[in-house]
Short mmCIF file of C-alpha atoms in Angstrom, two decimals:
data_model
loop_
_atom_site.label_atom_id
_atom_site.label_comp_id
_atom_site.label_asym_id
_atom_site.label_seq_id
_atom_site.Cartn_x
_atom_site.Cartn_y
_atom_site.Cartn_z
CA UNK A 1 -13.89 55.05 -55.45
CA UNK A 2 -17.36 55.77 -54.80
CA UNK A 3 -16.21 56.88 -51.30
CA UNK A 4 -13.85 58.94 -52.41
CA UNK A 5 -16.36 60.84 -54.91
CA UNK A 6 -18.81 61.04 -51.82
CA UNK A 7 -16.57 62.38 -49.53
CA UNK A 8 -15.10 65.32 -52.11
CA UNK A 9 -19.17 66.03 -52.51
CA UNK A 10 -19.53 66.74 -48.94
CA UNK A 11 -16.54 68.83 -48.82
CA UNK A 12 -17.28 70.76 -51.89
CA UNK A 13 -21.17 71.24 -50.09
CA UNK A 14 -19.88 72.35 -47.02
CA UNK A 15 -17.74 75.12 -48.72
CA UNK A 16 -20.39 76.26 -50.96
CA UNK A 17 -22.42 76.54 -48.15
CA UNK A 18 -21.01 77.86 -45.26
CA UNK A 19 -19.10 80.21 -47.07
CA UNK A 20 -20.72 81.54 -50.10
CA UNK A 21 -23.98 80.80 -48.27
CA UNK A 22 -23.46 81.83 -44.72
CA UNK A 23 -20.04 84.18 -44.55
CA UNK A 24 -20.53 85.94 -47.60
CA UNK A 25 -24.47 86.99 -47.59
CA UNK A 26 -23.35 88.33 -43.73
CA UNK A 27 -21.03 91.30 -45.38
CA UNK A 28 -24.15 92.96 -47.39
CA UNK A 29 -26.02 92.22 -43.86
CA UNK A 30 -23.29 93.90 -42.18
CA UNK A 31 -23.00 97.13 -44.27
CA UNK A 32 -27.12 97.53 -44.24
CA UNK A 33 -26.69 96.67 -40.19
CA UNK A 34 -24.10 99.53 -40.09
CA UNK A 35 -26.49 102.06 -42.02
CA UNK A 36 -29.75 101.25 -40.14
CA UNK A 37 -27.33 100.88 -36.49
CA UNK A 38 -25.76 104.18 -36.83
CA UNK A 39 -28.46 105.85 -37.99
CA UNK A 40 -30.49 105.02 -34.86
CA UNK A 41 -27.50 105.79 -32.97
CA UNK A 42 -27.38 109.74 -34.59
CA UNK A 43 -31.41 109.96 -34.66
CA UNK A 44 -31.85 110.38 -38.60
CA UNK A 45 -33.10 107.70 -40.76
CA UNK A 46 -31.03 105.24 -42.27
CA UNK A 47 -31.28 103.18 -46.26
CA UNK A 48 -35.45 102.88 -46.39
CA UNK A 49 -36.06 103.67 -49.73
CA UNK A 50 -33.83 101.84 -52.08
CA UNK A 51 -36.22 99.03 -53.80
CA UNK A 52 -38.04 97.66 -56.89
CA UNK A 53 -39.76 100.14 -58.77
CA UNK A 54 -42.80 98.44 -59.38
CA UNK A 55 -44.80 101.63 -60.08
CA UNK A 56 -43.33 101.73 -63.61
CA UNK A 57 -45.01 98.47 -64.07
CA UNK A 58 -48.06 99.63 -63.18
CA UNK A 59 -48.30 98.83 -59.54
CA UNK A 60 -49.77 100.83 -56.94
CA UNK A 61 -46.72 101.22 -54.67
CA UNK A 62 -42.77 100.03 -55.28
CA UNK A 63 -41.10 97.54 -53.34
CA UNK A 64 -38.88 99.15 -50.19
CA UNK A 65 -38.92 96.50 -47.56
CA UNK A 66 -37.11 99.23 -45.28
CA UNK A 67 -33.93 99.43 -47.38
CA UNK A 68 -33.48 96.05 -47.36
CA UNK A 69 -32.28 96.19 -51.15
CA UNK A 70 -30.10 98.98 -50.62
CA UNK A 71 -26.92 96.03 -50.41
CA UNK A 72 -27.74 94.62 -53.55
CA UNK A 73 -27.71 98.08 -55.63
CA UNK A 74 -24.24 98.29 -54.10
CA UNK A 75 -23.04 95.39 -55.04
CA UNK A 76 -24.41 96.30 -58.53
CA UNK A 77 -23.04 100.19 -58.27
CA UNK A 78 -19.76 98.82 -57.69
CA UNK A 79 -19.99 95.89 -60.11
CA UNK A 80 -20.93 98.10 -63.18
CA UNK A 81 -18.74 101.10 -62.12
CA UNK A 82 -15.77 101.78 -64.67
CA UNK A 83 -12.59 99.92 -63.82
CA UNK A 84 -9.97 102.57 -63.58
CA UNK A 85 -6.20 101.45 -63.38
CA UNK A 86 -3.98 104.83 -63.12
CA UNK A 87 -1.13 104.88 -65.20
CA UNK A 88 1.55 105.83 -62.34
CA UNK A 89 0.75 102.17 -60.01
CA UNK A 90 2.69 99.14 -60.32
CA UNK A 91 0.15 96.98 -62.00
CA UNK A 92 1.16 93.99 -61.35
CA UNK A 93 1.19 94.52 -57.39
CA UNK A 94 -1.76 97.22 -57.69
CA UNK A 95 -3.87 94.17 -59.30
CA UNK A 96 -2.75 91.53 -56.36
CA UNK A 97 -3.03 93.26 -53.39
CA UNK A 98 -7.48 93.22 -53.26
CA UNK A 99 -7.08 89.46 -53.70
CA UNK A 100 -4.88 89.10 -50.92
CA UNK A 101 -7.00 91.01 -48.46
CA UNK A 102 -10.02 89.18 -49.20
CA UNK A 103 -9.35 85.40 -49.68
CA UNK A 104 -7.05 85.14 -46.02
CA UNK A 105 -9.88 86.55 -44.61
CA UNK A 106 -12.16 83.54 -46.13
CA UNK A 107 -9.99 80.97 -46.25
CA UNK A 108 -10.29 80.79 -42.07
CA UNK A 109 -13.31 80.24 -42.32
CA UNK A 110 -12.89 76.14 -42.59
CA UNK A 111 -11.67 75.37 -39.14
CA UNK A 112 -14.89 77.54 -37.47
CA UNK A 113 -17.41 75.12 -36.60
CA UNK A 114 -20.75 76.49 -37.29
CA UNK A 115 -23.29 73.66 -35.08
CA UNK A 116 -22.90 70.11 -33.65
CA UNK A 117 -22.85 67.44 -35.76
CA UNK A 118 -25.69 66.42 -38.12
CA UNK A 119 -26.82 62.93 -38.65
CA UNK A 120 -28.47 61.76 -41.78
CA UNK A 121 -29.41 58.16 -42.17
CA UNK A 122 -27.01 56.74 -40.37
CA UNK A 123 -23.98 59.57 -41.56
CA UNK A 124 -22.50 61.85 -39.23
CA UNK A 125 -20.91 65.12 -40.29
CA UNK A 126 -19.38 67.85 -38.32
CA UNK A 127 -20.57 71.23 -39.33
CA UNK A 128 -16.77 72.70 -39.98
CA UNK A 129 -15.31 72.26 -43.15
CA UNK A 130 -11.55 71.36 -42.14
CA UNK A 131 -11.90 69.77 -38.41
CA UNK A 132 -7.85 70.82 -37.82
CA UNK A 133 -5.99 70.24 -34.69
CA UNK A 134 -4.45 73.92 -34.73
CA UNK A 135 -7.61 75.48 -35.40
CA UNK A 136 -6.29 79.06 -33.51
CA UNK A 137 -2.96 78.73 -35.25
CA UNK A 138 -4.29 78.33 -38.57
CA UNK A 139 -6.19 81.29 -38.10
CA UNK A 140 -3.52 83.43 -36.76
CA UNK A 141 -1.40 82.40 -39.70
CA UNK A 142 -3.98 82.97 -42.35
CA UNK A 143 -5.50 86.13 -40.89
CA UNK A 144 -1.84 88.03 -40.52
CA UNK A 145 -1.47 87.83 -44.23
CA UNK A 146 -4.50 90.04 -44.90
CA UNK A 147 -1.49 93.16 -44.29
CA UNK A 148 0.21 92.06 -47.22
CA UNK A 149 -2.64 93.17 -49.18
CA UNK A 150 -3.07 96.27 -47.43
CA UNK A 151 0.83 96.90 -47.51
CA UNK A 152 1.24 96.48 -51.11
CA UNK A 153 -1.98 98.01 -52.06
CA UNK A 154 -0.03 101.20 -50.57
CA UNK A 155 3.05 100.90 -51.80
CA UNK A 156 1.92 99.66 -55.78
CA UNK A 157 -0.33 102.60 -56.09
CA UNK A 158 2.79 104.94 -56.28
CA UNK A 159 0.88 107.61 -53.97
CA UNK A 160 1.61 109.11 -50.99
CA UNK A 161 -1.47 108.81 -48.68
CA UNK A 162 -1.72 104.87 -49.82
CA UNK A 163 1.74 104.34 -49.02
CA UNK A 164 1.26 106.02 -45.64
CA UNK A 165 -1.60 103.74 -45.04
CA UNK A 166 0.44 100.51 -45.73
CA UNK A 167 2.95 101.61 -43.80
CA UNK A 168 0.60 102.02 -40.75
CA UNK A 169 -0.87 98.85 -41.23
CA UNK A 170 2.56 96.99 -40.68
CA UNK A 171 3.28 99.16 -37.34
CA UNK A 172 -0.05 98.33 -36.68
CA UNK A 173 0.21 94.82 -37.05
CA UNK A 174 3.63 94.42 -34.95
CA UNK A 175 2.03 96.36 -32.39
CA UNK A 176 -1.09 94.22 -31.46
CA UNK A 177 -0.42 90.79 -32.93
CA UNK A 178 2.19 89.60 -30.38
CA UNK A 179 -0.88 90.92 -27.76
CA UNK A 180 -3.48 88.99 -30.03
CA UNK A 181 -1.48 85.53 -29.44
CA UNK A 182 -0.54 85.74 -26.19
CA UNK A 183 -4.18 86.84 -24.48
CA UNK A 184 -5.20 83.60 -25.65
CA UNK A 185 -2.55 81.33 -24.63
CA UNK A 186 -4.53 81.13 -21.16
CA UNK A 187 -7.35 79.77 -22.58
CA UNK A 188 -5.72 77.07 -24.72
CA UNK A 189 -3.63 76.20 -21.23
CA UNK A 190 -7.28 75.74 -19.61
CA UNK A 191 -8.88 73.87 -22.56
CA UNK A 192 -5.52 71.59 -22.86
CA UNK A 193 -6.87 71.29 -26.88
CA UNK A 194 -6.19 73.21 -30.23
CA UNK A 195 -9.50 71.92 -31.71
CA UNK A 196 -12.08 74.76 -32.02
CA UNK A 197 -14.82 71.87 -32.57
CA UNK A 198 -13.78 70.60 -29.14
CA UNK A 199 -13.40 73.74 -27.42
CA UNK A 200 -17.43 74.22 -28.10
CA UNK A 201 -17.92 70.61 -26.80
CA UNK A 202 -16.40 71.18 -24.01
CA UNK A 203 -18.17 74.41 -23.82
CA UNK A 204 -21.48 73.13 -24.02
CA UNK A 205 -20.98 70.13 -21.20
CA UNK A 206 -19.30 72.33 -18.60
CA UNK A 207 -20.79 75.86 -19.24
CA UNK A 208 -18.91 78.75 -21.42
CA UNK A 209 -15.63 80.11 -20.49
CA UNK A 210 -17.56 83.24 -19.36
CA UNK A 211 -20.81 81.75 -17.99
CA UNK A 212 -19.35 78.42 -16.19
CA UNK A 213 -22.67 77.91 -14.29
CA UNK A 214 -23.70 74.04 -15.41
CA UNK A 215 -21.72 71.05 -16.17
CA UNK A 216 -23.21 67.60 -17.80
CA UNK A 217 -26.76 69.20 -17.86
CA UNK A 218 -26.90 70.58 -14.02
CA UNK A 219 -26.89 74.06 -13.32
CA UNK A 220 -24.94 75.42 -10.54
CA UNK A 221 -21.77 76.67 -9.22
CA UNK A 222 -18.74 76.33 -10.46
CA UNK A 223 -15.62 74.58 -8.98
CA UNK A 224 -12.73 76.81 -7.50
CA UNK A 225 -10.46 76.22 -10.03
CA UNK A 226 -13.04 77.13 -12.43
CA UNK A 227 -14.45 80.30 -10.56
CA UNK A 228 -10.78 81.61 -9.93
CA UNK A 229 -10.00 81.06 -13.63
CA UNK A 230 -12.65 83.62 -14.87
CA UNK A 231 -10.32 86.60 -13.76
CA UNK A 232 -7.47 85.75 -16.33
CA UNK A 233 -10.37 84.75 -18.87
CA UNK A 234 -12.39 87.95 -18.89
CA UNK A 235 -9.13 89.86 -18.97
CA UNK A 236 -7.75 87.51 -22.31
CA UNK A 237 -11.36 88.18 -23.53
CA UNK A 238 -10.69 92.24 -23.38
CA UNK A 239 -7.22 92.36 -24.78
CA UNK A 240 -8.61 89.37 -27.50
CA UNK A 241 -11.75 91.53 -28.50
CA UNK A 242 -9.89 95.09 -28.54
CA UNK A 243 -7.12 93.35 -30.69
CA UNK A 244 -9.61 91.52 -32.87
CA UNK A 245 -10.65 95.14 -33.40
CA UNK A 246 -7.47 96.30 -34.54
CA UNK A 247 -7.07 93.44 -36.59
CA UNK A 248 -10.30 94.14 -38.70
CA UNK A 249 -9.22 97.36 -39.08
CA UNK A 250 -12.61 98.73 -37.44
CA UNK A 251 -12.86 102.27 -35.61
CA UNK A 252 -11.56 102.67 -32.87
CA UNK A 253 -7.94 101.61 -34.87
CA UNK A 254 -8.89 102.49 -38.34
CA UNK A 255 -5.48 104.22 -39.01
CA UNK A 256 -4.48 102.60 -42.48
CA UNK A 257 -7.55 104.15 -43.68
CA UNK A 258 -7.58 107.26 -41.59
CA UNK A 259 -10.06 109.55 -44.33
CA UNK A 260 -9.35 112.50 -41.73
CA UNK A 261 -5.68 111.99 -42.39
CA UNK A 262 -5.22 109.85 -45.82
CA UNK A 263 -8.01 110.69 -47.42
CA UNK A 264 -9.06 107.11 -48.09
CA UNK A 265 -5.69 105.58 -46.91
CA UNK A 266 -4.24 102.39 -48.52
CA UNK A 267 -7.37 101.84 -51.19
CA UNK A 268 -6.84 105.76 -51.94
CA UNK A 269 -6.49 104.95 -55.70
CA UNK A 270 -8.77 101.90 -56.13
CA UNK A 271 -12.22 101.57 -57.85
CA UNK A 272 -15.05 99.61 -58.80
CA UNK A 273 -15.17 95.85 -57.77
CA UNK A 274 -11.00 96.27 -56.64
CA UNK A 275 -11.99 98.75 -53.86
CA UNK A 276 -15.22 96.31 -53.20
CA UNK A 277 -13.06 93.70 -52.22
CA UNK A 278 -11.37 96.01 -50.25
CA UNK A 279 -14.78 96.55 -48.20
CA UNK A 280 -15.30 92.94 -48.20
CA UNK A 281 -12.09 92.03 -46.80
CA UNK A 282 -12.73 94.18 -44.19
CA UNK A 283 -16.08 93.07 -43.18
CA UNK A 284 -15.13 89.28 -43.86
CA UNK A 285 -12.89 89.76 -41.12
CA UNK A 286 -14.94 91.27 -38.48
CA UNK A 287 -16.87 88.17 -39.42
CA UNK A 288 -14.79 85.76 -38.62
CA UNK A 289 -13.44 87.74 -35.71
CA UNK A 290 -16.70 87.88 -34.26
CA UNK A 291 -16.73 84.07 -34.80
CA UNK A 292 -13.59 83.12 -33.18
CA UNK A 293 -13.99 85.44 -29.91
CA UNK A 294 -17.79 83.65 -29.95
CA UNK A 295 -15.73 79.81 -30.35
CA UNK A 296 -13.36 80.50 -27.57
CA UNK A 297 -15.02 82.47 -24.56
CA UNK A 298 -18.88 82.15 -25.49
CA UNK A 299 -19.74 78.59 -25.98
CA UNK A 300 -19.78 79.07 -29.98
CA UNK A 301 -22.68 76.89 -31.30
CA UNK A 302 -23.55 76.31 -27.97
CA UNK A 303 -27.57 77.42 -26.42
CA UNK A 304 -25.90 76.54 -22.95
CA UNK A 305 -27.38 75.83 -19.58
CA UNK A 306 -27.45 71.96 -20.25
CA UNK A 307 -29.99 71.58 -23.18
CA UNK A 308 -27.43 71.13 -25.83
CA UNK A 309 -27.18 67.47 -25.49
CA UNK A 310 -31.49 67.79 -25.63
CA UNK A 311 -30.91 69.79 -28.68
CA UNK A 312 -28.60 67.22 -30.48
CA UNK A 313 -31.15 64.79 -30.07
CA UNK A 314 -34.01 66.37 -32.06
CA UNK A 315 -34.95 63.95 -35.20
CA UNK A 316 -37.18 63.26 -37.59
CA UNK A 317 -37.29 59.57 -38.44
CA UNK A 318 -33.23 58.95 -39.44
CA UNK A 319 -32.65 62.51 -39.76
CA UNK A 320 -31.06 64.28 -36.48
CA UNK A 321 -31.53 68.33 -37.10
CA UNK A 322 -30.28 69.83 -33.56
CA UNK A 323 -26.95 70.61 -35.61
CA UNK A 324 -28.96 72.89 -37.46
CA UNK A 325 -30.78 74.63 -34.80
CA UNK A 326 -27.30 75.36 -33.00
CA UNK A 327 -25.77 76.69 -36.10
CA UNK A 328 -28.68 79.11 -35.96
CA UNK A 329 -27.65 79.90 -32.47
CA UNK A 330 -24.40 80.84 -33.34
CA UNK A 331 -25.35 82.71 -36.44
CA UNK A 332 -27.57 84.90 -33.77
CA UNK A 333 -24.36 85.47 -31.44
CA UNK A 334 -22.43 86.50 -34.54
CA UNK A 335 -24.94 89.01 -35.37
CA UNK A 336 -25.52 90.10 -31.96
CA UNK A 337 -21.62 90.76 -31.69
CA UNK A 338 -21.25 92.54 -35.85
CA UNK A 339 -23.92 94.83 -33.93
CA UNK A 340 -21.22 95.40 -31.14
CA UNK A 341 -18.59 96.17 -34.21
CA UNK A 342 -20.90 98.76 -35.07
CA UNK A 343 -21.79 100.37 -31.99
CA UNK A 344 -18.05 100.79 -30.93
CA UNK A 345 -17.37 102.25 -34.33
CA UNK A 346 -19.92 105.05 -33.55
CA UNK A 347 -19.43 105.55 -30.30
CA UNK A 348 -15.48 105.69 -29.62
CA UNK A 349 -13.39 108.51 -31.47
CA UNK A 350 -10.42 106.72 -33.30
CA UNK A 351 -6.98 106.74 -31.58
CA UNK A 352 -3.96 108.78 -32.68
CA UNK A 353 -1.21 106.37 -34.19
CA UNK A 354 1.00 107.28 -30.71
CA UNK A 355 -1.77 105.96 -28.53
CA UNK A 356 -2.29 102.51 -30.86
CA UNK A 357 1.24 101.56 -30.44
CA UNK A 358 1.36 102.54 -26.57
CA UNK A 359 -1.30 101.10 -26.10
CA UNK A 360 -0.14 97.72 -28.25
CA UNK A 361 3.13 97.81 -27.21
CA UNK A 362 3.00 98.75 -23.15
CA UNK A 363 -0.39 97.93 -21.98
CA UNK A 364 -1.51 94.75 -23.98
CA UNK A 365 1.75 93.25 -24.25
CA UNK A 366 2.61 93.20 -20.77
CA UNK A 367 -1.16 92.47 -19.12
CA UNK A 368 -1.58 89.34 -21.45
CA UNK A 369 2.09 87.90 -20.55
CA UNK A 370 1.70 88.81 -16.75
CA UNK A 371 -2.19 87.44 -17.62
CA UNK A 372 -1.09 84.20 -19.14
CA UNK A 373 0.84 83.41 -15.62
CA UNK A 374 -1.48 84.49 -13.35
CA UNK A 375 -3.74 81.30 -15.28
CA UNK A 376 -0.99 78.80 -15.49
CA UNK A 377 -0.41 79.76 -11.29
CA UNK A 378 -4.05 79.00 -11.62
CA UNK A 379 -4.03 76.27 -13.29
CA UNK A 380 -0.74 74.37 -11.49
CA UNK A 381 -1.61 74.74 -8.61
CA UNK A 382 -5.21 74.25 -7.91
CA UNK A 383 -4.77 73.23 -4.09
CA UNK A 384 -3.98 76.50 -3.01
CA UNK A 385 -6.44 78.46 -1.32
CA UNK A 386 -7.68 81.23 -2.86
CA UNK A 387 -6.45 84.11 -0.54
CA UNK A 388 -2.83 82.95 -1.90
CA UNK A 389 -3.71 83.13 -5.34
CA UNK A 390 -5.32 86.48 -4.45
CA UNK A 391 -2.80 87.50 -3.57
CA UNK A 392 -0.65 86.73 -6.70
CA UNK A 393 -3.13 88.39 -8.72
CA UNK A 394 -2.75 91.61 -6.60
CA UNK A 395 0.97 91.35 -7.06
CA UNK A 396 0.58 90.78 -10.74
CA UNK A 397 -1.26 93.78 -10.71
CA UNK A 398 1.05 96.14 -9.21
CA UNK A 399 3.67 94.74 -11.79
CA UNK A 400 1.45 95.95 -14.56
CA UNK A 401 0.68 99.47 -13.30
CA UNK A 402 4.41 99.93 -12.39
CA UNK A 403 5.47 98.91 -15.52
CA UNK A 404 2.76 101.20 -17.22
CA UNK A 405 3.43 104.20 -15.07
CA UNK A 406 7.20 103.63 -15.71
CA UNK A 407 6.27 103.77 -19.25
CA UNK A 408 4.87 107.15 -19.07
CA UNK A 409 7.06 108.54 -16.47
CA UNK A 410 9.82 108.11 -19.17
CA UNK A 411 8.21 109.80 -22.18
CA UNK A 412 9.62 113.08 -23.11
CA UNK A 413 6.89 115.83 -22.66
CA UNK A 414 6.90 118.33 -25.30
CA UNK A 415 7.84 121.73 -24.40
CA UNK A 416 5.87 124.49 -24.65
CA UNK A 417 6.15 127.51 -26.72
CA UNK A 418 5.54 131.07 -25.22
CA UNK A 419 5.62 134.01 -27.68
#
């Protein structure tokens, strides 16, 4: 019994922690990152005066800490702002759909494993709060019902531009899902395991998917299977990442929100903390999409170049901390990639809805399924010199541009109107 009671403690810790600690403080980071990122990005200045007005209690100067408090007086703007519920929405649905953006979004955040292992007197635990051997799968299945929200947020508030949204979102969705699962089928093929925890292990002994240059703690080349296999892994990282994008919801693919279109798309009619969780569904996501495109191709918790077997060995007496110092590597390659989020989102104009699902529907879909065999002829066959499989790739190549070419080739151009 007392094991039992200790176990549920350390499961109950590790949720409080690594999500109400960790994922949940980065969405305010994210949204002041956003403000101070894009700001830089336009040359004006971003959130810098938002702070504690400590001049009405007779200080000297108030408290601005260069707009770091600007998150927490919208938190509070949105938590005290009236609760409006329009008579015309289903209420029922119109009440549901927030929740079901937000807690998919997360609930995936138990199977991402945040550092090695930590070792306290004796006890080791993993730094993940559900170790599962579908860790990829899980997500996939949790993630995808995030558009069940969004959908019924649409179609409950009775409304036009909402119910255009949600319908947009489930096009969307169709469109770059099937692309999402299959770019990463070549990766799982090369791993030969389901388990995100060891994917980073494996990772950190024989160098990242997309940095192989050490293995057991020597730096160097890679092997020719594993130098041949970084073609079919940076192109599943591209169609991953740009689908991860669409996913989230994030500009360039920010359709079921379109404001230039929708005026504020599927959360047209929402307020106060319902639209909130509408904003932190969406950031949540990029959150843990920046986490799981960090697990698979960039080593995850891992500092790389052989030292991460050094690092797990740091103690202090009984107490073994490297866990903790890799979890604060990954938290830096998480940031380092929500800043990527946000320079993409002010940098690339959003796509027309025609372009998404082209580019969903004959682009992705076809590279990652020609992409997943170019890795298994990669992976199967391993004694064939490289000019063959060269070749192959060449081949597979063609394929795709002929197929993409046909694509076009075969839309109807519109005709144009002379007076």
């Amino acid at each position: 019994m007392p094991d039992i009671v200790f176990q549920l403690a350390i499961i109950i810790t590790k949720i409080v922690v690594l999500t109400f600690m960790v994922v949940l403080p980065l969405v305010p980071v994210s949204v002041y990152f956003e403000r101070r990122f894009s700001a830089v990005i336009q040359d004006r200045v971003g959130p810098n005066r938002v702070g504690i007005p400590l001049t009405l209690l007779g200080f000297k100067k108030d408290f601005h800490l260069f707009g770091l408090v600007q998150p927490i007086a919208d938190g509070l703007k949105l938590f005290l702002k009236e609760d409006f519920t329009p008579q015309h929405v289903r209420k029922a649905f119109y009440w549901m759909a927030p929740a079901l953006t937000v807690v998919p979004a997360l609930i995936t955040v138990c199977v991402v494993p945040f550092g090695s292992p930590l070792s306290i007197f004796g006890h080791s635990e993993k730094l993940v709060i559900a170790d599962l051997d579908i860790g990829p799968l899980f997500v996939f299945s949790v993630a995808s019902l995030s558009v069940y929200g969004i959908t019924l947020a649409g179609w409950a508030s009775n409304s036009k531009f909402p119910f255009i949204g949600g319908v947009r979102s489930t096009a969307q969705m169709i469109s770059y899902e099937i692309a999402l699962g299959l770019s990463i089928i070549p990766v799982l093929m090369f791993y030969g395991d389901l388990n995100l925890s060891k994917i980073v292990q494996y990772q950190a002994e024989n160098g990242w998917l997309l940095l192989p240059f050490w293995k057991n703690g020597n730096i160097g080349l890679p092997d020719l299977t594993t130098a041949l296999f970084w073609f079919p892994a940076a192109i599943a990282f591209l169609i991953f990442t740009i689908s991860i994008f669409a996913e989230t919801n994030r500009m360039p693919f920010d359709l079921p929100e379109c404001e230039t279109e929708l005026v504020g798309g599927y959360h047209t009619e929402y307020s106060s903390m319902k639209f909130a969780m509408f904003f932190m569904g969406e950031y949540a996501a990029m959150v843990i999409g920046s986490a799981l495109i960090i697990t698979l191709f960039l080593g995850g918790w891992s500092i790389g170049f052989g030292i991460d077997a050094w690092v797990a060995k740091l103690h202090i007496g009984d107490v073994y901390f490297g866990g903790l110092i890799h979890m604060g590597c990954f938290l830096t390659k998480l940031v380092g990639f929500i800043l990527f989020f946000i320079l993409v989102r002010w940098t690339v104009p959003r796509f027309r809805y025609d372009q998404l699902m082209k580019l969903g529907w004959v682009v992705f879909f076809e590279a990652a399924l020609i992409n997943v065999f170019l890795a298994a002829l990669i992976i199967a066959a391993p004694q064939l010199a490289g000019v063959i499989i060269g070749i192959g790739a060449v081949l597979l190549i063609v394929v795709t541009g002929a197929v993409i070419w046909v694509a076009k080739v075969s839309e109807e151009r519109p005709k144009v109107l002379r007076a």
